């Protein structure tokens, strides 16, 4: 039996693998990667590497074994048919007879177009007969704290979210929830709505940045159309810019407020405060 993590060289995947090693021996962990060269740090930890690609069904042949527990981290290739990609993994897991497949989805409350692939993948997974867990991850702090350079340069947080609030948490928090599910018992056929303990607004985010940097940083709310234009001007492809602008509209409606407490319950600790994530990002 192995615990198998797909997308293991991604930001979330690396967190999951490292946290798994605090719970289970390295020889029980398999990291699925597309490029072995990018996974040298994981190999050095003693985990098994498996090379496979969501776009190549044959690479998943015989990758899983009966009794494995699998974390399917959703793909980020929006232009390559993510539902088809995810289905390749689900079909291979079903054929092998895995004990559990956990999928990183999105909050049930989020209605933006970004979630269409997640909902369709959930349908495939639930209908497959494979014991499943839906990890409906809310927003990551890092979605914002990794983009601080232009904010600090211009002294402004530019979003199209109005006074909407976000229940974000750190990638490490969401990874800890995945590890709890992969190493624990009694999670089969369950959906968890995951988000940070404290929801915050972008005005509060700007104020926190001001407090920690000693510079005046304001929140500059714009329309979704202006936000999309802002993104395309920064080099984001138009289809992706439209998707991200749609998320902004969802934030304004309160769709990224997750108040279930599932994340802190699964991990057994409070979620990482936004202020802590800001401090870490500013330290570089």
mmCIF file of C-alpha atoms in Angstrom:
data_model
loop_
_atom_site.group_PDB
_atom_site.id
_atom_site.type_symbol
_atom_site.label_atom_id
_atom_site.label_comp_id
_atom_site.label_asym_id
_atom_site.label_seq_id
_atom_site.Cartn_x
_atom_site.Cartn_y
_atom_site.Cartn_z
ATOM 1 C CA UNK A 1 0.000 0.000 0.000
ATOM 2 C CA UNK A 2 1.246 3.438 -0.907
ATOM 3 C CA UNK A 3 0.028 6.983 -0.479
ATOM 4 C CA UNK A 4 0.204 8.497 -3.956
ATOM 5 C CA UNK A 5 0.314 12.241 -4.582
ATOM 6 C CA UNK A 6 -0.207 13.515 -8.130
ATOM 7 C CA UNK A 7 1.108 16.908 -9.176
ATOM 8 C CA UNK A 8 3.767 16.445 -6.526
ATOM 9 C CA UNK A 9 6.165 19.104 -7.831
ATOM 10 C CA UNK A 10 3.515 21.824 -7.602
ATOM 11 C CA UNK A 11 3.367 24.215 -4.661
ATOM 12 C CA UNK A 12 0.619 22.271 -2.867
ATOM 13 C CA UNK A 13 2.017 18.867 -3.811
ATOM 14 C CA UNK A 14 5.416 19.585 -2.294
ATOM 15 C CA UNK A 15 3.756 20.663 0.960
ATOM 16 C CA UNK A 16 1.716 17.446 1.037
ATOM 17 C CA UNK A 17 4.697 15.174 0.422
ATOM 18 C CA UNK A 18 6.805 16.852 3.093
ATOM 19 C CA UNK A 19 3.995 16.738 5.638
ATOM 20 C CA UNK A 20 3.238 13.093 4.837
ATOM 21 C CA UNK A 21 6.804 12.224 5.807
ATOM 22 C CA UNK A 22 6.044 13.453 9.320
ATOM 23 C CA UNK A 23 3.370 10.726 9.565
ATOM 24 C CA UNK A 24 4.521 7.737 7.465
ATOM 25 C CA UNK A 25 7.821 6.217 6.270
ATOM 26 C CA UNK A 26 9.181 7.587 2.986
ATOM 27 C CA UNK A 27 8.935 4.211 1.256
ATOM 28 C CA UNK A 28 5.151 4.386 1.648
ATOM 29 C CA UNK A 29 4.876 7.655 -0.322
ATOM 30 C CA UNK A 30 4.797 7.902 -4.120
ATOM 31 C CA UNK A 31 5.195 11.300 -5.761
ATOM 32 C CA UNK A 32 3.740 11.466 -9.273
ATOM 33 C CA UNK A 33 5.640 13.984 -11.407
ATOM 34 C CA UNK A 34 5.852 14.932 -15.073
ATOM 35 C CA UNK A 35 9.547 15.809 -14.984
ATOM 36 C CA UNK A 36 11.878 13.678 -12.894
ATOM 37 C CA UNK A 37 14.547 16.396 -12.995
ATOM 38 C CA UNK A 38 12.210 18.832 -11.191
ATOM 39 C CA UNK A 39 11.675 16.285 -8.421
ATOM 40 C CA UNK A 40 15.263 15.837 -7.253
ATOM 41 C CA UNK A 41 14.397 17.395 -3.887
ATOM 42 C CA UNK A 42 11.572 14.903 -3.403
ATOM 43 C CA UNK A 43 13.742 11.939 -4.428
ATOM 44 C CA UNK A 44 16.320 13.087 -1.872
ATOM 45 C CA UNK A 45 13.664 12.656 0.815
ATOM 46 C CA UNK A 46 13.448 8.964 -0.022
ATOM 47 C CA UNK A 47 9.981 8.880 -1.583
ATOM 48 C CA UNK A 48 9.289 6.847 -4.692
ATOM 49 C CA UNK A 49 8.960 8.827 -7.921
ATOM 50 C CA UNK A 50 6.504 7.877 -10.662
ATOM 51 C CA UNK A 51 6.580 9.778 -13.954
ATOM 52 C CA UNK A 52 3.137 10.366 -15.459
ATOM 53 C CA UNK A 53 1.239 13.076 -17.342
ATOM 54 C CA UNK A 54 -2.459 13.937 -17.082
ATOM 55 C CA UNK A 55 -2.479 14.227 -20.897
ATOM 56 C CA UNK A 56 -1.174 10.675 -21.458
ATOM 57 C CA UNK A 57 -3.502 7.915 -20.202
ATOM 58 C CA UNK A 58 -0.931 5.182 -20.785
ATOM 59 C CA UNK A 59 1.437 6.747 -18.249
ATOM 60 C CA UNK A 60 -1.046 5.882 -15.505
ATOM 61 C CA UNK A 61 -1.248 2.204 -16.483
ATOM 62 C CA UNK A 62 -0.197 0.122 -13.473
ATOM 63 C CA UNK A 63 0.808 3.238 -11.525
ATOM 64 C CA UNK A 64 -1.704 2.553 -8.742
ATOM 65 C CA UNK A 65 -2.127 -0.640 -6.735
ATOM 66 C CA UNK A 66 -5.026 -2.129 -4.800
ATOM 67 C CA UNK A 67 -5.346 -0.455 -1.418
ATOM 68 C CA UNK A 68 -3.468 2.714 -2.365
ATOM 69 C CA UNK A 69 -4.656 6.063 -1.082
ATOM 70 C CA UNK A 70 -4.446 8.732 -3.771
ATOM 71 C CA UNK A 71 -4.472 12.522 -3.734
ATOM 72 C CA UNK A 72 -5.512 13.898 -7.125
ATOM 73 C CA UNK A 73 -4.361 17.503 -7.179
ATOM 74 C CA UNK A 74 -6.380 19.315 -9.835
ATOM 75 C CA UNK A 75 -4.471 20.298 -12.959
ATOM 76 C CA UNK A 76 -3.797 23.880 -13.959
ATOM 77 C CA UNK A 77 -3.835 23.500 -17.739
ATOM 78 C CA UNK A 78 -7.173 25.183 -18.327
ATOM 79 C CA UNK A 79 -6.788 24.959 -22.104
ATOM 80 C CA UNK A 80 -6.217 21.188 -22.221
ATOM 81 C CA UNK A 81 -9.489 19.856 -20.834
ATOM 82 C CA UNK A 82 -9.004 19.391 -17.122
ATOM 83 C CA UNK A 83 -12.033 17.116 -16.675
ATOM 84 C CA UNK A 84 -10.624 14.705 -19.248
ATOM 85 C CA UNK A 85 -7.237 14.853 -17.515
ATOM 86 C CA UNK A 86 -8.733 14.141 -14.114
ATOM 87 C CA UNK A 87 -10.882 11.325 -15.516
ATOM 88 C CA UNK A 88 -7.734 9.571 -16.744
ATOM 89 C CA UNK A 89 -6.497 9.408 -13.148
ATOM 90 C CA UNK A 90 -9.882 8.378 -11.737
ATOM 91 C CA UNK A 91 -10.252 5.580 -14.294
ATOM 92 C CA UNK A 92 -6.781 4.253 -13.488
ATOM 93 C CA UNK A 93 -7.532 4.394 -9.764
ATOM 94 C CA UNK A 94 -10.796 2.519 -10.243
ATOM 95 C CA UNK A 95 -9.122 -0.167 -12.348
ATOM 96 C CA UNK A 96 -6.468 -0.691 -9.668
ATOM 97 C CA UNK A 97 -8.956 -0.842 -6.797
ATOM 98 C CA UNK A 98 -7.544 1.975 -4.693
ATOM 99 C CA UNK A 99 -8.860 2.367 -1.161
ATOM 100 C CA UNK A 100 -9.425 6.123 -1.362
ATOM 101 C CA UNK A 101 -9.118 8.977 -3.840
ATOM 102 C CA UNK A 102 -9.123 12.535 -2.513
ATOM 103 C CA UNK A 103 -9.584 15.372 -5.010
ATOM 104 C CA UNK A 104 -8.714 19.046 -4.508
ATOM 105 C CA UNK A 105 -11.858 20.865 -5.588
ATOM 106 C CA UNK A 106 -13.376 24.285 -4.853
ATOM 107 C CA UNK A 107 -15.930 25.487 -2.273
ATOM 108 C CA UNK A 108 -19.517 24.522 -2.992
ATOM 109 C CA UNK A 109 -20.531 28.165 -2.512
ATOM 110 C CA UNK A 110 -18.256 29.376 -5.328
ATOM 111 C CA UNK A 111 -20.220 29.802 -8.557
ATOM 112 C CA UNK A 112 -17.550 31.328 -10.813
ATOM 113 C CA UNK A 113 -16.720 29.671 -14.155
ATOM 114 C CA UNK A 114 -13.434 28.572 -12.572
ATOM 115 C CA UNK A 115 -15.373 25.874 -10.707
ATOM 116 C CA UNK A 116 -17.038 24.259 -13.748
ATOM 117 C CA UNK A 117 -14.206 21.746 -14.188
ATOM 118 C CA UNK A 118 -14.245 20.954 -10.476
ATOM 119 C CA UNK A 119 -17.970 20.224 -10.416
ATOM 120 C CA UNK A 120 -17.690 18.017 -13.498
ATOM 121 C CA UNK A 121 -14.728 16.142 -11.996
ATOM 122 C CA UNK A 122 -16.652 15.634 -8.757
ATOM 123 C CA UNK A 123 -19.481 14.049 -10.773
ATOM 124 C CA UNK A 124 -17.055 11.666 -12.464
ATOM 125 C CA UNK A 125 -15.421 10.731 -9.171
ATOM 126 C CA UNK A 126 -18.629 10.222 -7.206
ATOM 127 C CA UNK A 127 -20.069 8.176 -10.076
ATOM 128 C CA UNK A 128 -16.966 6.012 -10.406
ATOM 129 C CA UNK A 129 -17.605 3.937 -7.315
ATOM 130 C CA UNK A 130 -14.126 4.699 -5.972
ATOM 131 C CA UNK A 131 -14.210 5.682 -2.266
ATOM 132 C CA UNK A 132 -13.699 9.437 -2.452
ATOM 133 C CA UNK A 133 -13.056 12.584 -0.459
ATOM 134 C CA UNK A 134 -13.808 16.006 -1.907
ATOM 135 C CA UNK A 135 -11.361 18.524 -0.477
ATOM 136 C CA UNK A 136 -13.134 21.717 -1.496
ATOM 137 C CA UNK A 137 -10.241 24.080 -0.940
ATOM 138 C CA UNK A 138 -10.930 27.762 -0.520
ATOM 139 C CA UNK A 139 -8.498 30.470 -1.560
ATOM 140 C CA UNK A 140 -4.824 30.417 -0.643
ATOM 141 C CA UNK A 141 -3.160 33.356 1.123
ATOM 142 C CA UNK A 142 -0.395 32.911 -1.444
ATOM 143 C CA UNK A 143 -2.765 33.881 -4.272
ATOM 144 C CA UNK A 144 -2.209 37.407 -2.968
ATOM 145 C CA UNK A 145 1.008 37.380 -0.953
ATOM 146 C CA UNK A 146 3.026 36.005 -3.875
ATOM 147 C CA UNK A 147 1.980 39.020 -5.967
ATOM 148 C CA UNK A 148 3.219 41.758 -3.658
ATOM 149 C CA UNK A 149 5.822 43.409 -5.921
ATOM 150 C CA UNK A 150 3.376 45.520 -7.985
ATOM 151 C CA UNK A 151 1.283 46.256 -4.885
ATOM 152 C CA UNK A 152 4.283 47.635 -3.033
ATOM 153 C CA UNK A 153 5.558 49.458 -6.117
ATOM 154 C CA UNK A 154 2.276 51.297 -6.729
ATOM 155 C CA UNK A 155 1.050 51.495 -3.134
ATOM 156 C CA UNK A 156 -2.292 49.986 -4.061
ATOM 157 C CA UNK A 157 -4.214 46.717 -3.869
ATOM 158 C CA UNK A 158 -6.259 46.590 -7.092
ATOM 159 C CA UNK A 159 -9.174 44.136 -7.049
ATOM 160 C CA UNK A 160 -12.752 43.988 -8.338
ATOM 161 C CA UNK A 161 -14.199 42.490 -5.167
ATOM 162 C CA UNK A 162 -15.954 45.494 -3.653
ATOM 163 C CA UNK A 163 -16.383 44.925 0.069
ATOM 164 C CA UNK A 164 -16.416 41.152 -0.329
ATOM 165 C CA UNK A 165 -14.519 38.963 2.118
ATOM 166 C CA UNK A 166 -12.239 35.939 1.621
ATOM 167 C CA UNK A 167 -11.719 32.991 4.003
ATOM 168 C CA UNK A 168 -8.212 32.197 2.826
ATOM 169 C CA UNK A 169 -5.620 29.969 4.470
ATOM 170 C CA UNK A 170 -2.061 28.949 3.664
ATOM 171 C CA UNK A 171 -1.106 26.182 1.255
ATOM 172 C CA UNK A 172 0.451 24.428 4.234
ATOM 173 C CA UNK A 173 -2.955 24.440 5.968
ATOM 174 C CA UNK A 174 -4.711 22.829 3.005
ATOM 175 C CA UNK A 175 -1.855 20.331 2.670
ATOM 176 C CA UNK A 176 -2.300 19.387 6.330
ATOM 177 C CA UNK A 177 -5.988 18.672 5.682
ATOM 178 C CA UNK A 178 -5.085 16.414 2.766
ATOM 179 C CA UNK A 179 -2.537 14.582 4.917
ATOM 180 C CA UNK A 180 -5.125 14.107 7.674
ATOM 181 C CA UNK A 181 -7.485 12.481 5.182
ATOM 182 C CA UNK A 182 -4.800 10.338 3.523
ATOM 183 C CA UNK A 183 -3.461 9.009 6.829
ATOM 184 C CA UNK A 184 -6.671 8.909 8.854
ATOM 185 C CA UNK A 185 -9.810 6.766 8.935
ATOM 186 C CA UNK A 186 -13.501 7.347 8.364
ATOM 187 C CA UNK A 187 -13.284 9.964 5.632
ATOM 188 C CA UNK A 188 -14.710 7.901 2.769
ATOM 189 C CA UNK A 189 -17.411 9.452 0.594
ATOM 190 C CA UNK A 190 -17.245 12.826 2.338
ATOM 191 C CA UNK A 191 -17.006 16.425 1.141
ATOM 192 C CA UNK A 192 -15.146 18.972 3.251
ATOM 193 C CA UNK A 193 -15.646 22.709 2.781
ATOM 194 C CA UNK A 194 -12.246 24.160 3.596
ATOM 195 C CA UNK A 195 -11.333 27.747 4.380
ATOM 196 C CA UNK A 196 -9.523 29.936 6.866
ATOM 197 C CA UNK A 197 -10.887 30.658 10.324
ATOM 198 C CA UNK A 198 -11.053 34.415 9.676
ATOM 199 C CA UNK A 199 -12.541 36.095 6.611
ATOM 200 C CA UNK A 200 -10.994 39.417 5.580
ATOM 201 C CA UNK A 201 -11.692 42.228 3.126
ATOM 202 C CA UNK A 202 -9.251 43.822 0.716
ATOM 203 C CA UNK A 203 -9.423 47.075 2.642
ATOM 204 C CA UNK A 204 -8.237 45.117 5.681
ATOM 205 C CA UNK A 205 -5.549 43.445 3.570
ATOM 206 C CA UNK A 206 -4.270 46.834 2.388
ATOM 207 C CA UNK A 207 -4.271 48.070 5.989
ATOM 208 C CA UNK A 208 -2.250 45.037 7.093
ATOM 209 C CA UNK A 209 0.276 45.623 4.318
ATOM 210 C CA UNK A 210 0.521 49.274 5.408
ATOM 211 C CA UNK A 211 1.068 48.251 9.021
ATOM 212 C CA UNK A 212 3.826 45.780 8.213
ATOM 213 C CA UNK A 213 5.672 47.848 5.592
ATOM 214 C CA UNK A 214 5.261 51.291 7.125
ATOM 215 C CA UNK A 215 4.086 52.540 3.729
ATOM 216 C CA UNK A 216 0.641 53.805 2.807
ATOM 217 C CA UNK A 217 -1.058 51.117 0.741
ATOM 218 C CA UNK A 218 -4.652 51.721 -0.300
ATOM 219 C CA UNK A 219 -7.367 49.456 -1.632
ATOM 220 C CA UNK A 220 -8.413 50.510 -5.127
ATOM 221 C CA UNK A 221 -11.662 48.734 -6.062
ATOM 222 C CA UNK A 222 -12.364 48.577 -9.812
ATOM 223 C CA UNK A 223 -15.024 46.994 -12.026
ATOM 224 C CA UNK A 224 -14.590 43.401 -13.238
ATOM 225 C CA UNK A 225 -14.148 44.747 -16.780
ATOM 226 C CA UNK A 226 -11.383 47.104 -15.679
ATOM 227 C CA UNK A 227 -9.764 44.296 -13.692
ATOM 228 C CA UNK A 228 -9.783 41.980 -16.731
ATOM 229 C CA UNK A 229 -8.214 44.748 -18.832
ATOM 230 C CA UNK A 230 -5.619 45.300 -16.103
ATOM 231 C CA UNK A 231 -4.703 41.595 -16.195
ATOM 232 C CA UNK A 232 -4.473 41.366 -19.983
ATOM 233 C CA UNK A 233 -2.265 44.461 -19.934
ATOM 234 C CA UNK A 234 0.017 42.559 -17.572
ATOM 235 C CA UNK A 235 0.236 39.669 -20.024
ATOM 236 C CA UNK A 236 -2.510 37.352 -18.773
ATOM 237 C CA UNK A 237 -4.327 35.662 -21.706
ATOM 238 C CA UNK A 238 -7.843 37.048 -22.240
ATOM 239 C CA UNK A 239 -9.716 33.787 -21.410
ATOM 240 C CA UNK A 240 -7.865 33.458 -18.098
ATOM 241 C CA UNK A 241 -8.334 37.149 -17.340
ATOM 242 C CA UNK A 242 -12.091 36.708 -17.820
ATOM 243 C CA UNK A 243 -12.106 33.700 -15.456
ATOM 244 C CA UNK A 244 -10.200 35.621 -12.785
ATOM 245 C CA UNK A 245 -12.501 38.623 -13.149
ATOM 246 C CA UNK A 246 -15.399 36.224 -12.614
ATOM 247 C CA UNK A 247 -13.842 35.101 -9.346
ATOM 248 C CA UNK A 248 -13.632 38.733 -8.271
ATOM 249 C CA UNK A 249 -17.374 39.105 -8.830
ATOM 250 C CA UNK A 250 -17.912 35.958 -6.761
ATOM 251 C CA UNK A 251 -15.835 37.378 -3.913
ATOM 252 C CA UNK A 252 -18.006 40.494 -3.888
ATOM 253 C CA UNK A 253 -21.066 38.228 -3.530
ATOM 254 C CA UNK A 254 -19.519 36.444 -0.540
ATOM 255 C CA UNK A 255 -18.946 33.157 -2.350
ATOM 256 C CA UNK A 256 -15.426 32.698 -0.953
ATOM 257 C CA UNK A 257 -16.480 32.979 2.671
ATOM 258 C CA UNK A 258 -16.220 29.450 4.109
ATOM 259 C CA UNK A 259 -17.451 29.264 7.690
ATOM 260 C CA UNK A 260 -17.710 25.503 8.288
ATOM 261 C CA UNK A 261 -14.556 25.203 10.405
ATOM 262 C CA UNK A 262 -13.740 21.969 8.526
ATOM 263 C CA UNK A 263 -10.135 22.993 7.831
ATOM 264 C CA UNK A 264 -9.103 23.651 11.420
ATOM 265 C CA UNK A 265 -11.034 20.559 12.578
ATOM 266 C CA UNK A 266 -9.228 18.301 10.095
ATOM 267 C CA UNK A 267 -5.800 19.691 10.934
ATOM 268 C CA UNK A 268 -6.415 19.959 14.669
ATOM 269 C CA UNK A 269 -5.131 23.529 14.856
ATOM 270 C CA UNK A 270 -6.180 27.071 13.911
ATOM 271 C CA UNK A 271 -5.507 28.123 10.331
ATOM 272 C CA UNK A 272 -2.593 30.433 9.526
ATOM 273 C CA UNK A 273 -3.579 34.105 9.988
ATOM 274 C CA UNK A 274 -3.292 36.371 6.966
ATOM 275 C CA UNK A 275 -0.938 38.665 8.901
ATOM 276 C CA UNK A 276 1.487 35.767 9.347
ATOM 277 C CA UNK A 277 1.427 35.002 5.621
ATOM 278 C CA UNK A 278 2.063 38.664 4.807
ATOM 279 C CA UNK A 279 5.023 38.741 7.197
ATOM 280 C CA UNK A 280 6.512 35.624 5.615
ATOM 281 C CA UNK A 281 6.116 37.051 2.112
ATOM 282 C CA UNK A 282 7.730 40.350 3.048
ATOM 283 C CA UNK A 283 10.739 38.495 4.460
ATOM 284 C CA UNK A 284 11.082 36.804 1.081
#
